[in-house]
JSON list of C-alpha atoms in Angstrom, two decimals:
[
{"chain": "A", "resi": 1, "resn": "GLN", "atom": "CA", "xyz": [22.16, -11.80, 13.15]},
{"chain": "A", "resi": 2, "resn": "PHE", "atom": "CA", "xyz": [18.50, -10.25, 14.47]},
{"chain": "A", "resi": 3, "resn": "ASP", "atom": "CA", "xyz": [15.20, -11.96, 15.25]},
{"chain": "A", "resi": 4, "resn": "ILE", "atom": "CA", "xyz": [13.11, -9.20, 15.22]},
{"chain": "A", "resi": 5, "resn": "VAL", "atom": "CA", "xyz": [12.43, -6.51, 11.63]},
{"chain": "A", "resi": 6, "resn": "SER", "atom": "CA", "xyz": [10.38, -3.59, 11.98]},
{"chain": "A", "resi": 7, "resn": "SER", "atom": "CA", "xyz": [9.51, -1.11, 9.49]},
{"chain": "A", "resi": 8, "resn": "VAL", "atom": "CA", "xyz": [7.14, 1.66, 8.18]},
{"chain": "A", "resi": 9, "resn": "SER", "atom": "CA", "xyz": [5.73, 3.01, 5.39]},
{"chain": "A", "resi": 10, "resn": "GLY", "atom": "CA", "xyz": [7.68, 2.50, 2.34]},
{"chain": "A", "resi": 11, "resn": "SER", "atom": "CA", "xyz": [9.98, 0.11, 4.33]},
{"chain": "A", "resi": 12, "resn": "THR", "atom": "CA", "xyz": [7.35, -1.97, 4.62]},
{"chain": "A", "resi": 13, "resn": "TRP", "atom": "CA", "xyz": [6.70, -2.33, 0.81]},
{"chain": "A", "resi": 14, "resn": "PHE", "atom": "CA", "xyz": [10.51, -2.43, 0.41]},
{"chain": "A", "resi": 15, "resn": "LEU", "atom": "CA", "xyz": [10.25, -5.38, 2.80]},
{"chain": "A", "resi": 16, "resn": "ALA", "atom": "CA", "xyz": [7.74, -6.91, 1.92]},
{"chain": "A", "resi": 17, "resn": "SER", "atom": "CA", "xyz": [8.92, -6.75, -1.71]},
{"chain": "A", "resi": 18, "resn": "LEU", "atom": "CA", "xyz": [11.70, -8.48, -0.14]},
{"chain": "A", "resi": 19, "resn": "ALA", "atom": "CA", "xyz": [9.93, -11.31, 1.51]},
{"chain": "A", "resi": 20, "resn": "PHE", "atom": "CA", "xyz": [7.62, -12.41, -1.13]},
{"chain": "A", "resi": 21, "resn": "SER", "atom": "CA", "xyz": [8.83, -11.43, -4.26]},
{"chain": "A", "resi": 22, "resn": "LYS", "atom": "CA", "xyz": [11.56, -13.45, -6.48]},
{"chain": "A", "resi": 23, "resn": "ARG", "atom": "CA", "xyz": [11.86, -10.74, -8.93]},
{"chain": "A", "resi": 24, "resn": "PHE", "atom": "CA", "xyz": [12.72, -8.06, -6.73]},
{"chain": "A", "resi": 25, "resn": "GLN", "atom": "CA", "xyz": [15.22, -10.18, -4.58]},
{"chain": "A", "resi": 26, "resn": "ASP", "atom": "CA", "xyz": [17.25, -10.54, -7.79]},
{"chain": "A", "resi": 27, "resn": "MET", "atom": "CA", "xyz": [16.73, -7.31, -8.74]},
{"chain": "A", "resi": 28, "resn": "ILE", "atom": "CA", "xyz": [18.57, -6.40, -5.66]},
{"chain": "A", "resi": 29, "resn": "GLU", "atom": "CA", "xyz": [21.28, -9.14, -5.15]},
{"chain": "A", "resi": 30, "resn": "ARG", "atom": "CA", "xyz": [22.01, -7.37, -9.44]},
{"chain": "A", "resi": 31, "resn": "MET", "atom": "CA", "xyz": [22.55, -4.37, -7.72]},
{"chain": "A", "resi": 32, "resn": "ALA", "atom": "CA", "xyz": [24.51, -4.97, -4.47]},
{"chain": "A", "resi": 33, "resn": "LEU", "atom": "CA", "xyz": [26.86, -7.30, -6.99]},
{"chain": "A", "resi": 34, "resn": "ALA", "atom": "CA", "xyz": [27.16, -4.13, -9.21]},
{"chain": "A", "resi": 35, "resn": "PRO", "atom": "CA", "xyz": [26.60, -0.70, -6.88]},
{"chain": "A", "resi": 36, "resn": "GLU", "atom": "CA", "xyz": [28.51, 1.05, -10.06]},
{"chain": "A", "resi": 37, "resn": "SER", "atom": "CA", "xyz": [25.17, 0.43, -12.03]},
{"chain": "A", "resi": 38, "resn": "ALA", "atom": "CA", "xyz": [22.58, -0.18, -9.07]},
{"chain": "A", "resi": 39, "resn": "GLY", "atom": "CA", "xyz": [20.72, 2.78, -9.81]},
{"chain": "A", "resi": 40, "resn": "LEU", "atom": "CA", "xyz": [20.73, 2.25, -14.10]},
{"chain": "A", "resi": 41, "resn": "GLU", "atom": "CA", "xyz": [19.56, -1.13, -12.70]},
{"chain": "A", "resi": 42, "resn": "PHE", "atom": "CA", "xyz": [16.47, 0.03, -9.97]},
{"chain": "A", "resi": 43, "resn": "HIS", "atom": "CA", "xyz": [15.67, 2.34, -13.37]},
{"chain": "A", "resi": 44, "resn": "ASN", "atom": "CA", "xyz": [14.90, -0.62, -15.99]},
{"chain": "A", "resi": 45, "resn": "ASP", "atom": "CA", "xyz": [13.67, -2.73, -13.74]},
{"chain": "A", "resi": 46, "resn": "TRP", "atom": "CA", "xyz": [11.40, -0.98, -10.67]},
{"chain": "A", "resi": 47, "resn": "MET", "atom": "CA", "xyz": [10.72, 2.12, -12.27]},
{"chain": "A", "resi": 48, "resn": "GLN", "atom": "CA", "xyz": [10.41, 1.16, -15.57]},
{"chain": "A", "resi": 49, "resn": "SER", "atom": "CA", "xyz": [7.48, -1.21, -14.31]},
{"chain": "A", "resi": 50, "resn": "TRP", "atom": "CA", "xyz": [5.88, 1.19, -12.17]},
{"chain": "A", "resi": 51, "resn": "ILE", "atom": "CA", "xyz": [5.86, 3.47, -14.90]},
{"chain": "A", "resi": 52, "resn": "SER", "atom": "CA", "xyz": [4.42, 0.91, -17.18]},
{"chain": "A", "resi": 53, "resn": "VAL", "atom": "CA", "xyz": [0.73, 1.30, -15.89]},
{"chain": "A", "resi": 54, "resn": "GLY", "atom": "CA", "xyz": [0.18, 4.44, -17.58]},
{"chain": "A", "resi": 55, "resn": "HIS", "atom": "CA", "xyz": [0.78, 3.18, -20.84]},
{"chain": "A", "resi": 56, "resn": "GLY", "atom": "CA", "xyz": [-2.11, 0.20, -20.39]},
{"chain": "A", "resi": 57, "resn": "LYS", "atom": "CA", "xyz": [-4.52, -0.49, -23.81]},
{"chain": "A", "resi": 58, "resn": "ARG", "atom": "CA", "xyz": [-7.44, 1.07, -23.05]},
{"chain": "A", "resi": 59, "resn": "ASN", "atom": "CA", "xyz": [-10.56, 0.93, -25.11]},
{"chain": "A", "resi": 60, "resn": "ASP", "atom": "CA", "xyz": [-11.56, 4.48, -27.29]},
{"chain": "A", "resi": 61, "resn": "THR", "atom": "CA", "xyz": [-15.07, 4.72, -25.05]},
{"chain": "A", "resi": 62, "resn": "ALA", "atom": "CA", "xyz": [-16.21, 7.66, -24.28]},
{"chain": "A", "resi": 63, "resn": "ASP", "atom": "CA", "xyz": [-15.41, 6.11, -20.31]},
{"chain": "A", "resi": 64, "resn": "ASP", "atom": "CA", "xyz": [-12.29, 5.17, -20.92]},
{"chain": "A", "resi": 65, "resn": "ILE", "atom": "CA", "xyz": [-10.51, 8.55, -22.08]},
{"chain": "A", "resi": 66, "resn": "ASP", "atom": "CA", "xyz": [-9.73, 11.24, -20.05]},
{"chain": "A", "resi": 67, "resn": "LEU", "atom": "CA", "xyz": [-8.30, 14.27, -20.68]},
{"chain": "A", "resi": 68, "resn": "ALA", "atom": "CA", "xyz": [-4.79, 13.47, -18.87]},
{"chain": "A", "resi": 69, "resn": "THR", "atom": "CA", "xyz": [-4.11, 11.09, -20.93]},
{"chain": "A", "resi": 70, "resn": "VAL", "atom": "CA", "xyz": [-5.04, 13.26, -24.47]},
{"chain": "A", "resi": 71, "resn": "PHE", "atom": "CA", "xyz": [-2.87, 16.18, -22.96]},
{"chain": "A", "resi": 72, "resn": "ALA", "atom": "CA", "xyz": [-0.14, 13.31, -22.03]},
{"chain": "A", "resi": 73, "resn": "ASP", "atom": "CA", "xyz": [-0.43, 12.03, -26.09]},
{"chain": "A", "resi": 74, "resn": "ALA", "atom": "CA", "xyz": [-0.51, 15.56, -27.10]},
{"chain": "A", "resi": 75, "resn": "SER", "atom": "CA", "xyz": [2.76, 17.08, -24.82]},
{"chain": "A", "resi": 76, "resn": "GLY", "atom": "CA", "xyz": [4.85, 15.23, -26.85]},
{"chain": "A", "resi": 77, "resn": "GLY", "atom": "CA", "xyz": [8.09, 14.80, -28.31]},
{"chain": "A", "resi": 78, "resn": "ALA", "atom": "CA", "xyz": [10.00, 11.24, -29.70]},
{"chain": "A", "resi": 79, "resn": "LYS", "atom": "CA", "xyz": [11.40, 11.11, -25.58]},
{"chain": "A", "resi": 80, "resn": "GLU", "atom": "CA", "xyz": [8.83, 11.05, -22.78]},
{"chain": "A", "resi": 81, "resn": "ASN", "atom": "CA", "xyz": [8.91, 13.59, -19.91]},
{"chain": "A", "resi": 82, "resn": "VAL", "atom": "CA", "xyz": [8.28, 13.49, -16.65]},
{"chain": "A", "resi": 83, "resn": "LEU", "atom": "CA", "xyz": [5.25, 15.75, -16.83]},
{"chain": "A", "resi": 84, "resn": "GLN", "atom": "CA", "xyz": [3.63, 12.86, -19.22]},
{"chain": "A", "resi": 85, "resn": "GLN", "atom": "CA", "xyz": [4.88, 10.04, -17.54]},
{"chain": "A", "resi": 86, "resn": "ASN", "atom": "CA", "xyz": [3.15, 11.72, -14.05]},
{"chain": "A", "resi": 87, "resn": "LEU", "atom": "CA", "xyz": [-0.32, 12.47, -16.58]},
{"chain": "A", "resi": 88, "resn": "ARG", "atom": "CA", "xyz": [-0.73, 8.32, -17.50]},
{"chain": "A", "resi": 89, "resn": "GLU", "atom": "CA", "xyz": [-0.26, 7.56, -14.13]},
{"chain": "A", "resi": 90, "resn": "PHE", "atom": "CA", "xyz": [-2.93, 10.08, -13.24]},
{"chain": "A", "resi": 91, "resn": "SER", "atom": "CA", "xyz": [-4.95, 8.84, -15.84]},
{"chain": "A", "resi": 92, "resn": "PHE", "atom": "CA", "xyz": [-4.40, 5.29, -14.88]},
{"chain": "A", "resi": 93, "resn": "PHE", "atom": "CA", "xyz": [-5.99, 5.73, -11.35]},
{"chain": "A", "resi": 94, "resn": "TRP", "atom": "CA", "xyz": [-8.66, 8.33, -12.26]},
{"chain": "A", "resi": 95, "resn": "ARG", "atom": "CA", "xyz": [-9.89, 5.24, -14.22]},
{"chain": "A", "resi": 96, "resn": "ARG", "atom": "CA", "xyz": [-9.50, 1.90, -12.06]},
{"chain": "A", "resi": 97, "resn": "GLY", "atom": "CA", "xyz": [-9.72, 3.96, -8.53]},
{"chain": "A", "resi": 98, "resn": "MET", "atom": "CA", "xyz": [-8.40, 6.95, -7.06]},
{"chain": "A", "resi": 99, "resn": "CYS", "atom": "CA", "xyz": [-8.00, 5.39, -3.71]},
{"chain": "A", "resi": 100, "resn": "TRP", "atom": "CA", "xyz": [-4.35, 4.91, -1.79]},
{"chain": "A", "resi": 101, "resn": "ASN", "atom": "CA", "xyz": [-5.28, 1.46, -1.04]},
{"chain": "A", "resi": 102, "resn": "ASP", "atom": "CA", "xyz": [-6.03, 1.27, -4.87]},
{"chain": "A", "resi": 103, "resn": "PHE", "atom": "CA", "xyz": [-2.45, 2.92, -5.49]},
{"chain": "A", "resi": 104, "resn": "VAL", "atom": "CA", "xyz": [-0.46, 1.12, -3.02]},
{"chain": "A", "resi": 105, "resn": "HIS", "atom": "CA", "xyz": [-1.92, -2.81, -4.40]},
{"chain": "A", "resi": 106, "resn": "GLN", "atom": "CA", "xyz": [-1.07, -1.20, -8.65]},
{"chain": "A", "resi": 107, "resn": "MET", "atom": "CA", "xyz": [2.93, -0.44, -7.11]},
{"chain": "A", "resi": 108, "resn": "LEU", "atom": "CA", "xyz": [3.33, -3.83, -5.65]},
{"chain": "A", "resi": 109, "resn": "LEU", "atom": "CA", "xyz": [1.40, -6.13, -8.75]},
{"chain": "A", "resi": 110, "resn": "THR", "atom": "CA", "xyz": [3.84, -4.27, -11.24]},
{"chain": "A", "resi": 111, "resn": "THR", "atom": "CA", "xyz": [6.60, -3.69, -9.25]},
{"chain": "A", "resi": 112, "resn": "SER", "atom": "CA", "xyz": [6.64, -6.91, -7.39]},
{"chain": "A", "resi": 113, "resn": "HIS", "atom": "CA", "xyz": [4.11, -9.62, -8.83]},
{"chain": "A", "resi": 114, "resn": "LEU", "atom": "CA", "xyz": [2.88, -8.94, -5.09]},
{"chain": "A", "resi": 115, "resn": "ASP", "atom": "CA", "xyz": [-1.37, -9.22, -5.67]},
{"chain": "A", "resi": 116, "resn": "SER", "atom": "CA", "xyz": [-3.77, -9.49, -2.10]},
{"chain": "A", "resi": 117, "resn": "HIS", "atom": "CA", "xyz": [-3.99, -13.23, -2.24]},
{"chain": "A", "resi": 118, "resn": "HIS", "atom": "CA", "xyz": [-0.50, -12.39, -0.59]},
{"chain": "A", "resi": 119, "resn": "SER", "atom": "CA", "xyz": [-1.06, -12.67, 3.36]},
{"chain": "A", "resi": 120, "resn": "LEU", "atom": "CA", "xyz": [2.17, -12.12, 6.01]},
{"chain": "A", "resi": 121, "resn": "GLY", "atom": "CA", "xyz": [2.04, -15.88, 6.97]},
{"chain": "A", "resi": 122, "resn": "ASP", "atom": "CA", "xyz": [3.16, -16.80, 3.52]},
{"chain": "A", "resi": 123, "resn": "ALA", "atom": "CA", "xyz": [7.04, -18.79, 2.74]},
{"chain": "A", "resi": 124, "resn": "VAL", "atom": "CA", "xyz": [9.28, -16.54, 2.49]},
{"chain": "A", "resi": 125, "resn": "GLU", "atom": "CA", "xyz": [13.66, -16.50, 2.16]},
{"chain": "A", "resi": 126, "resn": "PRO", "atom": "CA", "xyz": [15.07, -19.07, 4.26]},
{"chain": "A", "resi": 127, "resn": "TRP", "atom": "CA", "xyz": [16.93, -16.32, 5.94]},
{"chain": "A", "resi": 128, "resn": "LEU", "atom": "CA", "xyz": [14.22, -14.84, 6.81]},
{"chain": "A", "resi": 129, "resn": "VAL", "atom": "CA", "xyz": [12.26, -17.58, 8.70]},
{"chain": "A", "resi": 130, "resn": "GLY", "atom": "CA", "xyz": [11.59, -17.42, 11.65]},
{"chain": "A", "resi": 131, "resn": "LYS", "atom": "CA", "xyz": [12.03, -13.67, 12.50]},
{"chain": "A", "resi": 132, "resn": "VAL", "atom": "CA", "xyz": [9.28, -11.33, 13.75]},
{"chain": "A", "resi": 133, "resn": "TRP", "atom": "CA", "xyz": [8.61, -8.58, 11.41]},
{"chain": "A", "resi": 134, "resn": "LEU", "atom": "CA", "xyz": [6.51, -5.43, 13.02]},
{"chain": "A", "resi": 135, "resn": "VAL", "atom": "CA", "xyz": [4.55, -3.87, 10.67]},
{"chain": "A", "resi": 136, "resn": "CYS", "atom": "CA", "xyz": [4.04, -0.42, 11.98]},
{"chain": "A", "resi": 137, "resn": "HIS", "atom": "CA", "xyz": [1.68, 2.51, 11.68]},
{"chain": "A", "resi": 138, "resn": "SER", "atom": "CA", "xyz": [-0.89, 4.75, 13.77]},
{"chain": "A", "resi": 139, "resn": "LEU", "atom": "CA", "xyz": [-4.21, 3.51, 14.35]},
{"chain": "A", "resi": 140, "resn": "VAL", "atom": "CA", "xyz": [-6.70, 6.80, 13.90]},
{"chain": "A", "resi": 141, "resn": "VAL", "atom": "CA", "xyz": [-8.92, 6.93, 17.28]},
{"chain": "A", "resi": 142, "resn": "GLY", "atom": "CA", "xyz": [-11.45, 9.32, 16.69]},
{"chain": "A", "resi": 143, "resn": "SER", "atom": "CA", "xyz": [-13.48, 10.71, 18.81]},
{"chain": "A", "resi": 144, "resn": "GLN", "atom": "CA", "xyz": [-17.61, 10.39, 18.87]},
{"chain": "A", "resi": 145, "resn": "GLN", "atom": "CA", "xyz": [-18.37, 13.96, 17.70]},
{"chain": "A", "resi": 146, "resn": "LYS", "atom": "CA", "xyz": [-15.19, 13.76, 14.87]},
{"chain": "A", "resi": 147, "resn": "GLN", "atom": "CA", "xyz": [-15.26, 9.66, 13.62]},
{"chain": "A", "resi": 148, "resn": "ALA", "atom": "CA", "xyz": [-12.79, 8.21, 11.82]},
{"chain": "A", "resi": 149, "resn": "HIS", "atom": "CA", "xyz": [-13.96, 7.45, 8.31]},
{"chain": "A", "resi": 150, "resn": "LEU", "atom": "CA", "xyz": [-13.12, 3.48, 6.96]},
{"chain": "A", "resi": 151, "resn": "THR", "atom": "CA", "xyz": [-14.70, 4.44, 3.80]},
{"chain": "A", "resi": 152, "resn": "ARG", "atom": "CA", "xyz": [-16.92, 6.81, 1.71]},
{"chain": "A", "resi": 153, "resn": "GLY", "atom": "CA", "xyz": [-18.03, 6.72, -1.51]},
{"chain": "A", "resi": 154, "resn": "LEU", "atom": "CA", "xyz": [-21.56, 8.55, -3.16]},
{"chain": "A", "resi": 155, "resn": "GLY", "atom": "CA", "xyz": [-24.41, 8.04, -1.00]},
{"chain": "A", "resi": 156, "resn": "LYS", "atom": "CA", "xyz": [-22.60, 5.38, 1.37]},
{"chain": "A", "resi": 157, "resn": "SER", "atom": "CA", "xyz": [-20.13, 5.47, 4.14]},
{"chain": "A", "resi": 158, "resn": "ALA", "atom": "CA", "xyz": [-18.83, 3.44, 7.55]},
{"chain": "A", "resi": 159, "resn": "HIS", "atom": "CA", "xyz": [-16.95, 4.92, 9.92]},
{"chain": "A", "resi": 160, "resn": "TYR", "atom": "CA", "xyz": [-16.59, 4.47, 13.87]},
{"chain": "A", "resi": 161, "resn": "PHE", "atom": "CA", "xyz": [-14.50, 6.01, 17.11]},
{"chain": "A", "resi": 162, "resn": "VAL", "atom": "CA", "xyz": [-12.65, 4.44, 20.14]},
{"chain": "A", "resi": 163, "resn": "ALA", "atom": "CA", "xyz": [-15.43, 4.51, 22.86]},
{"chain": "A", "resi": 164, "resn": "PRO", "atom": "CA", "xyz": [-13.90, 6.11, 26.05]},
{"chain": "A", "resi": 165, "resn": "GLY", "atom": "CA", "xyz": [-12.69, 4.19, 29.06]},
{"chain": "A", "resi": 166, "resn": "GLY", "atom": "CA", "xyz": [-9.93, 5.20, 31.12]},
{"chain": "A", "resi": 167, "resn": "LEU", "atom": "CA", "xyz": [-7.10, 8.16, 30.27]},
{"chain": "A", "resi": 168, "resn": "GLU", "atom": "CA", "xyz": [-8.26, 9.76, 26.79]},
{"chain": "A", "resi": 169, "resn": "LEU", "atom": "CA", "xyz": [-6.46, 8.88, 23.88]},
{"chain": "A", "resi": 170, "resn": "PRO", "atom": "CA", "xyz": [-4.75, 10.71, 21.70]},
{"chain": "A", "resi": 171, "resn": "VAL", "atom": "CA", "xyz": [-5.63, 11.32, 17.56]},
{"chain": "A", "resi": 172, "resn": "TYR", "atom": "CA", "xyz": [-3.06, 8.45, 16.41]},
{"chain": "A", "resi": 173, "resn": "LEU", "atom": "CA", "xyz": [-2.40, 5.84, 18.09]},
{"chain": "A", "resi": 174, "resn": "PRO", "atom": "CA", "xyz": [0.64, 3.71, 17.42]},
{"chain": "A", "resi": 175, "resn": "ALA", "atom": "CA", "xyz": [-0.09, -0.28, 16.60]},
{"chain": "A", "resi": 176, "resn": "LYS", "atom": "CA", "xyz": [1.68, -2.83, 14.62]},
{"chain": "A", "resi": 177, "resn": "TYR", "atom": "CA", "xyz": [0.68, -6.31, 12.70]},
{"chain": "A", "resi": 178, "resn": "SER", "atom": "CA", "xyz": [2.94, -8.49, 14.15]},
{"chain": "A", "resi": 179, "resn": "VAL", "atom": "CA", "xyz": [4.12, -11.85, 12.29]},
{"chain": "A", "resi": 180, "resn": "VAL", "atom": "CA", "xyz": [6.55, -14.80, 12.77]},
{"chain": "A", "resi": 181, "resn": "MET", "atom": "CA", "xyz": [7.69, -15.28, 9.09]},
{"chain": "A", "resi": 182, "resn": "GLY", "atom": "CA", "xyz": [6.79, -18.03, 7.38]},
{"chain": "A", "resi": 183, "resn": "SER", "atom": "CA", "xyz": [5.17, -19.45, 9.71]},
{"chain": "A", "resi": 184, "resn": "GLY", "atom": "CA", "xyz": [2.08, -19.57, 8.28]},
{"chain": "A", "resi": 185, "resn": "GLY", "atom": "CA", "xyz": [-1.52, -17.62, 7.73]},
{"chain": "A", "resi": 186, "resn": "ASP", "atom": "CA", "xyz": [-2.77, -19.18, 10.51]},
{"chain": "A", "resi": 187, "resn": "ALA", "atom": "CA", "xyz": [-0.32, -18.39, 13.27]},
{"chain": "A", "resi": 188, "resn": "ASP", "atom": "CA", "xyz": [-1.22, -16.11, 16.28]},
{"chain": "A", "resi": 189, "resn": "ALA", "atom": "CA", "xyz": [0.35, -12.52, 16.39]},
{"chain": "A", "resi": 190, "resn": "PRO", "atom": "CA", "xyz": [3.59, -12.40, 18.39]},
{"chain": "A", "resi": 191, "resn": "TYR", "atom": "CA", "xyz": [2.81, -9.23, 20.26]},
{"chain": "A", "resi": 192, "resn": "PRO", "atom": "CA", "xyz": [-0.58, -7.35, 20.74]},
{"chain": "A", "resi": 193, "resn": "TYR", "atom": "CA", "xyz": [-1.92, -4.91, 18.12]},
{"chain": "A", "resi": 194, "resn": "ILE", "atom": "CA", "xyz": [-1.68, -2.18, 20.31]},
{"chain": "A", "resi": 195, "resn": "ALA", "atom": "CA", "xyz": [0.27, -1.60, 23.76]},
{"chain": "A", "resi": 196, "resn": "GLU", "atom": "CA", "xyz": [-1.25, -3.62, 26.50]},
{"chain": "A", "resi": 197, "resn": "GLY", "atom": "CA", "xyz": [-3.54, -1.41, 28.91]},
{"chain": "A", "resi": 198, "resn": "VAL", "atom": "CA", "xyz": [-4.59, 0.43, 26.30]},
{"chain": "A", "resi": 199, "resn": "ALA", "atom": "CA", "xyz": [-7.51, -1.32, 25.21]},
{"chain": "A", "resi": 200, "resn": "SER", "atom": "CA", "xyz": [-8.86, -2.52, 28.49]},
{"chain": "A", "resi": 201, "resn": "GLY", "atom": "CA", "xyz": [-12.43, -1.02, 28.89]},
{"chain": "A", "resi": 202, "resn": "ARG", "atom": "CA", "xyz": [-12.49, 0.25, 25.97]},
{"chain": "A", "resi": 203, "resn": "ARG", "atom": "CA", "xyz": [-14.79, -0.22, 22.70]},
{"chain": "A", "resi": 204, "resn": "LEU", "atom": "CA", "xyz": [-15.07, 0.12, 18.85]},
{"chain": "A", "resi": 205, "resn": "GLU", "atom": "CA", "xyz": [-18.51, 1.16, 17.70]},
{"chain": "A", "resi": 206, "resn": "TYR", "atom": "CA", "xyz": [-18.90, 1.12, 14.19]},
{"chain": "A", "resi": 207, "resn": "THR", "atom": "CA", "xyz": [-21.61, 3.82, 12.31]},
{"chain": "A", "resi": 208, "resn": "GLY", "atom": "CA", "xyz": [-22.74, 2.75, 8.68]},
{"chain": "A", "resi": 209, "resn": "SER", "atom": "CA", "xyz": [-24.68, 4.97, 5.95]},
{"chain": "A", "resi": 210, "resn": "THR", "atom": "CA", "xyz": [-26.18, 3.79, 3.20]},
{"chain": "A", "resi": 211, "resn": "ARG", "atom": "CA", "xyz": [-28.42, 6.01, 0.70]},
{"chain": "A", "resi": 212, "resn": "PHE", "atom": "CA", "xyz": [-30.16, 9.29, 1.91]},
{"chain": "A", "resi": 213, "resn": "GLY", "atom": "CA", "xyz": [-27.71, 9.24, 4.95]},
{"chain": "A", "resi": 214, "resn": "LEU", "atom": "CA", "xyz": [-29.69, 6.64, 6.54]},
{"chain": "A", "resi": 215, "resn": "GLN", "atom": "CA", "xyz": [-27.91, 4.55, 9.81]}
]
């Protein structure tokens, strides 16, 4: 009985899983059918899948063994505690990648079987087809003096700022991706990315640096 779905942050993870993951949909339906055991169902399915990232196989090489895993192995008991679980998760991301994208990718992959090959226009459940999804977030505007970073690594980085053009913009600007669900990957966005008129007369300026700070 609604035409638009709006999400931000964790609710975007939830809706992505609900829309594109049959496994996640089945779990939610089981929880709804038995509310008295919903918490246990969520723990056994979602939480145990997420915790499993710290128990993946690893090679016994110097590059693959880290102090977090060694401490988790040594700290404990027949039943693993929260500290051990957190250490194992930290160990996993220390070896695989410590950026936020790595965290979100692995969470959706292990709990909902969603990977980077999925797109917003993919097929969804019938009850979602034709509904508009607004994926809300903040756009970091930056300035020439204090630019926003796209990526930063050893010896290289990429950053940008929105060049002036009219009224001064705040540091963070409300923004959204929008899609008609089930419309396919080539469909146009039904709404503009940012409020109409804000982008008029402005441009994004990018700067990249490689080793030794060369532009």
